Amino acid sequence: MAKLIAPGLWRQVPSPFCGIGVDDLTVRVGDDGAVTVEERGDPVTRAGFEQPLGDKTPRIDGRPVSLEAAVGRAAELLRAASLPLVAGLAADVNGVRAALSLADRLGAVVDAADSEALLRNLLVLQDSGWMTCTLAEVKNRADLIVMVGGGLERGFPRFFERHVWVDGMFVRADERRVIHLGQAPSAAGRPSPGKAPEVLACDDAHLPQVLAVLRALVKGEAVAAEAVGGIPVARLAELAESLKAARYGVLVWAAASWNWPHAELAVQTLCELIKEVNRTTRCSGLPLGGKNGSQTAVQVCGWQSGYPLRIRFSRGIPEYDPYLNATERLLGEGEVDALVWLAAFDGGQTPPPAEIPTIVVGRCGMTFSRPPAVFIPVGCPGIDHPGHAYRTDNVVALRLYQLRSVGLPSGAEVIRAIERRL
Amino acid sequence: MLIKLKGGTVYDPAHGIDGQVRDLYVQDGRIVEPPPGARVDREYDLSGKIVMAGAIDMHTHIGGGKVNIARVMLPEDHRADPQYHTELLRSGCGHAAPSTWTTGYRYAEMGFTTAFEPAVLPINARQAHMEMGDIPILDKGGYAMLGSDDFLLRMLRDGADQKAVNDYVAWTLHATQCIGIKVVNPGGISAFKFNQRALDLDERHEYYGVTPRQVLKTLATAVHELGVPHPLHVHGCNLGVPGNVETTLKTISGIEGLPIHLTHIQFHSYGTEGDFKFSSGAARIAEAVNANPNVTVDVGQILFGQTVTASGDTMKQHANASHAHPKKWVCMDIECDAGCGVVPFKYRDQNFVNALQWAIGLEIFLLVDDPWRVFLTTDHPNGAPFTSYPHLIRLLMDRTFRNEQLSRLHPEAQKMTTLASIEREYSLYEIAIMTRAGAARLVGLQDRGHLGPGAAADITVYTPDDDVERMFAKPAYVFKDGELVVKDGEIVHVTWGTTHTVKPDYDSAIEKPLADYFDRYLTMKLDNFIIRDEEIAEDGRGSITVHPCGGRG
């Protein structure tokens, strides 16, 4: 557990922000409640922990009110709605539990802020499945790591330090080969000191073709083209051979940055390629994501309803539709008439613009271009209250600890209070 | 409040009561002696009804990462079996991979009041407990998986002494809040990470040089010496492989008298005879079980239809992935701890292998003499969803029904089983042993599974019916800790059960090498790995019950 080693100074603090669940941070909490990551911080964890505390007062239409009044107003708006949308779902396990209870009671639709990115992987799981591994397997076992798509080292700044440029049980750091399929890494992804990264350069937009050809080559199919996405097929053939020759290859991707239509098909190609390699040797995928605890919603929705996200409770049963139940579509087509937005980890994660009554249960300090009907500032899990959040690899749930007491309720407490007032 | 359950016909094997008319008294959640002169606040007339303790499922995959992968993976399976939201109940889904709410409701509706998740990966224990924390009504608990974790394999390679292993095992039970230890394909989940595709009992793990036999012996000894009531829970080598009956028999003889529980033994009882090179090893297995009182088994019965297999045995799940129905599957290598494989599967009665698997399971049930040593499971959901238990009980209790079912199966499978000639029919008393008294004793629950004074008032009341399937599917009443939760097969009140654990003594010196190992190789601090009591209890709903261990070290 996080250890208080001096007044206001915590060691072994886990981060729900970075997706890879670092839990070795030293964090200082000032007398004014300000949080500073003192040791082993990176741009992502600092941006998560160090958000200014902000004003703790709940508001109705921008006017300060008591918590009780805000909760009452939220309940009143929801009672009047015929089909509310409970979205965002960026919270710890208890926050998501509370949101699902509310949605089930209201007959609402549920969606998560990061659904588009999450679905690029989930649709593959639901259509053909995959072979994946967790971070400690990468760290101890991977002798070949293929970073598929650019920007991974910027999005996950400590991924290399913690899992790649470190000796594992079965492979030394200097034995690992790292190949970037896509873009050359920025400084953060380079070994220090070490060998220059190998790069098979292409635009991310060309990854579907590149991966399709790589899959064909792994299967031993003849490929007529000489180059794909600017990469000579001969070099992809070498990569295919390297995957087959590796003891344990890992292909890493971050679906959040694959912003083209039906990117799930590229994820599927990648996952089928990995299965193919496993006919003769071992190989796994590692989907990177899970920032601000975003896997948490998928997990809790999964065990409580059977479905990962985009669930409609309006007929009294959970009904999953990854397209029809999308926040953007529901708002755009005017199908919902009230919005509950839950975002406890990031004050910057404001609700989508909507012309319907909006109730925001958001991390204290969140600001709005137009005040929502109700704003209830809440504490951040892992700073203001204990909780649980998932890492990118899904298996590992982090226990989060309370580091300060500034009198903020948790998202779960607020949502439960709203439900009680319905 | 004093409740009187009047005049029911009681089956309470822990006290040798076989169908006697008795009154039971319940106060503050416990069964009590009739208090002289006390006023009865509520009386239930149970004349003509059958009364048993609440049933206990000692092996059912109800929570944890692989179960949740199965849920998220199978939207098409959920759609056919939705659970409606009511004033009392949360909505959800049922069938092969039910949601947590529905899991609790449907178990309780069948008269089950306790269930154990048998494959808790230590690194995933937090999730298993969070999921089980959202299962209403039932008591629950987990068996922590060891045997393919690199820490133990390193100990074995380095010749660590048994005492150190015992400390590690005990520490794991504490850190994961579990009640037992399970081993799955001993060493094999790790071996698969090194690209070994098979690992027989005496085959060496190619990196560590350790054999499954060593892993089994060491863990069974540890569990025994620590005095953990539940013997080592063993998912053996070579699951599903024709000819694995030999491995299973060697596993029984090789354990040299130490207590072991062989789980879903149906999947480990296959021979290689006949035109299809697939045959029943049930008779030989039953004979070995009958001859070795240190051995208990649960069956892992298969029943026909769509389900999903979810297992820690990545090696075998990967090998069987080509049989996936529908065509999708997941294998995961997990955190130097273990792995998981999730493969949807449809058992078909006109498929020779599936039909014979069905018969093999029933043969084992019927040929093992001692109902205290064989347990009713389908290895939910691997052999069939737990909701098929009433049907399975009818197959055991009703020979005519059983043979009629058998006559519909693949004809070649019918020729390969002795089932039609087996006359045994289970009695209600024997069913009560295998689903109540025996299961409680096996797991180490002293105050569950029986109806004596002091027991928790988990009580199921059935209305007799010639069709026992109907009888077991819809109890007249179910009480959980003395509260009426089910009436006429429907939930009337939702309560929250406890989490059963053991916390054997150990030398905390083991934490030093463990902390170093975590720092060097894992991705989490040791101290952040440990699950503390408040994580389970802090929501005000969950609680932890610690059962005693009698150390034998």
Short mmCIF file of C-alpha atoms in Angstrom, two decimals, chain A residues 1-3 12-14 20-24 93-94 97 100-102 104-105 122 124-137 139-141 162-163 166-170 247-248 275 277-284 298-308 313 315-318 320-322 386-388 390-391 393-399 401, chain B residues 65 68-69 71-80 82-86 89-93 97-102 121 123-131 133-134 150-151 154 189-190 192-197 207-208 318 327-338 517-530 532 534-535 538-539 541:
data_model
loop_
_atom_site.label_atom_id
_atom_site.label_comp_id
_atom_site.label_asym_id
_atom_site.label_seq_id
_atom_site.Cartn_x
_atom_site.Cartn_y
_atom_site.Cartn_z
CA MET A 1 0.00 0.00 0.00
CA ALA A 2 1.04 3.58 -0.43
CA LYS A 3 3.26 4.45 2.53
CA GLN A 12 4.82 3.45 -3.58
CA VAL A 13 1.87 5.36 -4.95
CA PRO A 14 0.00 3.60 -7.78
CA ILE A 20 0.53 0.70 -17.27
CA GLY A 21 -0.12 0.89 -13.55
CA VAL A 22 3.17 2.27 -12.28
CA ASP A 23 3.12 2.01 -8.50
CA ASP A 24 6.51 3.35 -7.53
CA VAL A 93 -14.77 0.25 -9.82
CA ASN A 94 -17.18 1.66 -7.23
CA ARG A 97 -20.85 0.15 -10.05
CA LEU A 100 -24.69 0.97 -13.58
CA SER A 101 -27.06 0.75 -10.65
CA LEU A 102 -28.44 4.18 -11.56
CA ASP A 104 -30.48 -0.02 -14.49
CA ARG A 105 -32.93 1.80 -12.24
CA LEU A 122 -13.40 -5.40 -28.15
CA VAL A 124 -12.02 -8.30 -32.34
CA LEU A 125 -12.42 -10.15 -29.04
CA GLN A 126 -16.09 -10.70 -29.88
CA ASP A 127 -15.46 -11.75 -33.46
CA SER A 128 -12.34 -13.91 -33.45
CA GLY A 129 -10.44 -13.53 -30.17
CA TRP A 130 -6.71 -13.18 -29.61
CA MET A 131 -3.58 -14.25 -27.83
CA THR A 132 -2.27 -11.61 -25.50
CA CYS A 133 -0.01 -11.25 -22.51
CA THR A 134 0.52 -8.92 -19.58
CA LEU A 135 3.27 -6.44 -18.78
CA ALA A 136 5.38 -8.79 -16.63
CA GLU A 137 5.47 -11.33 -19.44
CA LYS A 139 9.41 -7.66 -19.15
CA ASN A 140 10.66 -11.15 -18.43
CA ARG A 141 10.17 -13.03 -21.65
CA ARG A 162 9.93 -0.56 -16.95
CA HIS A 163 9.46 -3.42 -19.39
CA VAL A 166 15.54 -3.89 -18.16
CA ASP A 167 16.82 -7.42 -17.58
CA GLY A 168 14.07 -10.00 -17.29
CA MET A 169 14.10 -13.51 -15.85
CA PHE A 170 14.55 -15.17 -19.22
CA ARG A 247 11.33 -17.43 -28.59
CA TYR A 248 8.63 -15.03 -27.45
CA LYS A 275 -2.24 -16.74 -33.68
CA VAL A 277 2.98 -17.38 -35.39
CA ASN A 278 1.92 -19.52 -32.43
CA ARG A 279 1.65 -22.56 -34.64
CA THR A 280 5.39 -23.02 -34.23
CA THR A 281 6.70 -20.64 -31.57
CA ARG A 282 5.34 -18.30 -28.94
CA CYS A 283 4.10 -14.81 -29.62
CA SER A 284 1.58 -12.52 -27.94
CA VAL A 298 -15.33 -2.42 -19.55
CA GLN A 299 -14.58 -4.82 -16.72
CA VAL A 300 -17.38 -3.75 -14.40
CA CYS A 301 -19.97 -3.49 -17.19
CA GLY A 302 -18.79 -6.94 -18.27
CA TRP A 303 -19.36 -8.64 -14.95
CA GLN A 304 -22.53 -6.81 -14.01
CA SER A 305 -24.32 -6.96 -17.37
CA GLY A 306 -22.39 -9.38 -19.61
CA TYR A 307 -21.59 -6.61 -22.09
CA PRO A 308 -18.57 -4.29 -22.17
CA PHE A 313 -31.41 -0.79 -20.09
CA ARG A 315 -36.47 -2.49 -21.91
CA GLY A 316 -35.59 -3.77 -18.46
CA ILE A 317 -32.73 -5.96 -19.68
CA PRO A 318 -29.23 -5.04 -20.75
CA TYR A 320 -25.68 -4.22 -26.21
CA ASP A 321 -25.21 -2.41 -29.46
CA PRO A 322 -21.79 -0.99 -30.25
CA PRO A 386 -9.40 4.58 -2.04
CA GLY A 387 -10.66 2.47 -4.89
CA HIS A 388 -9.71 0.12 -7.69
CA TYR A 390 -7.59 -1.56 -14.09
CA ARG A 391 -4.36 -1.52 -16.01
CA ASP A 393 -3.62 -5.59 -19.62
CA ASN A 394 -6.97 -6.03 -17.86
CA VAL A 395 -5.81 -8.75 -15.50
CA VAL A 396 -4.30 -6.46 -12.94
CA ALA A 397 -6.56 -4.25 -10.85
CA LEU A 398 -4.69 -1.65 -8.86
CA ARG A 399 -5.63 -0.86 -5.32
CA TYR A 401 -5.22 4.81 -1.88
CA GLY B 65 -10.57 -12.47 -15.36
CA ASN B 68 -15.15 -11.87 -17.55
CA ILE B 69 -13.40 -12.49 -20.86
CA ARG B 71 -18.82 -12.79 -20.68
CA VAL B 72 -17.55 -9.95 -22.85
CA MET B 73 -16.78 -12.34 -25.68
CA LEU B 74 -20.27 -13.87 -25.91
CA PRO B 75 -22.97 -11.23 -26.47
CA GLU B 76 -24.86 -13.64 -28.73
CA ASP B 77 -25.13 -16.18 -25.91
CA HIS B 78 -26.49 -13.62 -23.44
CA ARG B 79 -29.23 -12.36 -25.74
CA ALA B 80 -31.21 -15.57 -25.49
CA PRO B 82 -31.80 -12.02 -20.28
CA GLN B 83 -32.56 -11.31 -16.64
CA TYR B 84 -35.14 -8.57 -16.18
CA HIS B 85 -34.82 -5.66 -13.81
CA THR B 86 -37.48 -5.66 -11.10
CA LEU B 89 -33.51 -7.55 -8.83
CA ARG B 90 -30.84 -6.08 -11.04
CA SER B 91 -30.94 -6.87 -14.72
CA GLY B 92 -28.28 -9.06 -16.29
CA CYS B 93 -27.71 -12.11 -18.40
CA ALA B 97 -21.37 -16.87 -18.70
CA PRO B 98 -23.93 -15.17 -16.49
CA SER B 99 -23.52 -11.73 -15.02
CA THR B 100 -22.66 -11.58 -11.33
CA TRP B 101 -26.16 -10.58 -10.20
CA THR B 102 -27.79 -13.31 -12.21
CA LEU B 121 -4.75 -16.38 -10.22
CA ILE B 123 -2.36 -11.52 -9.53
CA ASN B 124 -6.03 -11.54 -10.51
CA ALA B 125 -7.42 -12.31 -7.05
CA ARG B 126 -8.45 -8.71 -6.55
CA GLN B 127 -10.71 -8.96 -9.58
CA ALA B 128 -12.09 -12.35 -8.54
CA HIS B 129 -13.09 -10.89 -5.18
CA MET B 130 -14.59 -7.76 -6.74
CA GLU B 131 -16.71 -9.88 -9.06
CA GLY B 133 -18.47 -9.14 -4.23
CA ASP B 134 -21.20 -8.38 -6.77
CA ASP B 150 7.84 -18.62 -11.67
CA PHE B 151 8.48 -18.00 -7.97
CA ARG B 154 12.45 -21.23 -9.18
CA ILE B 189 1.03 -23.23 -18.06
CA SER B 190 4.58 -22.03 -17.62
CA PHE B 192 3.56 -23.40 -22.71
CA LYS B 193 5.15 -19.97 -22.36
CA PHE B 194 8.41 -21.70 -23.32
CA ASN B 195 6.62 -23.28 -26.30
CA GLN B 196 6.21 -26.75 -24.81
CA ARG B 197 2.94 -28.15 -26.11
CA TYR B 207 13.60 -24.41 -18.66
CA TYR B 208 13.29 -25.34 -15.00
CA HIS B 318 -4.67 -23.57 -27.20
CA LYS B 327 -15.03 -19.65 -33.98
CA LYS B 328 -13.35 -17.32 -31.54
CA TRP B 329 -11.04 -17.90 -28.62
CA VAL B 330 -8.61 -16.23 -26.27
CA CYS B 331 -5.35 -17.37 -24.73
CA MET B 332 -3.43 -15.17 -22.33
CA ASP B 333 -0.04 -15.51 -20.67
CA ILE B 334 -0.35 -13.78 -17.35
CA GLU B 335 2.21 -11.97 -15.26
CA CYS B 336 4.66 -14.85 -14.56
CA ASP B 337 1.81 -16.23 -12.52
CA ALA B 338 -0.29 -18.43 -14.83
CA TYR B 517 11.46 -10.87 -6.58
CA PHE B 518 8.56 -8.48 -7.01
CA ASP B 519 10.91 -5.50 -7.32
CA ARG B 520 13.18 -7.20 -9.77
CA TYR B 521 10.79 -9.09 -12.02
CA LEU B 522 7.17 -8.15 -11.51
CA THR B 523 5.41 -4.92 -12.31
CA MET B 524 3.84 -4.19 -8.95
CA LYS B 525 5.22 -3.68 -5.47
CA LEU B 526 4.68 -6.62 -3.14
CA ASP B 527 2.88 -4.36 -0.75
CA ASN B 528 0.43 -3.22 -3.43
CA PHE B 529 -0.21 -6.85 -4.40
CA ILE B 530 -1.54 -7.96 -1.02
CA ARG B 532 -6.22 -6.48 2.75
CA GLU B 534 -10.93 -3.84 4.06
CA GLU B 535 -10.91 -4.24 0.29
CA GLU B 538 -15.28 -1.73 3.18
CA ASP B 539 -18.48 -1.51 1.14
CA ARG B 541 -21.83 -5.61 2.28
#
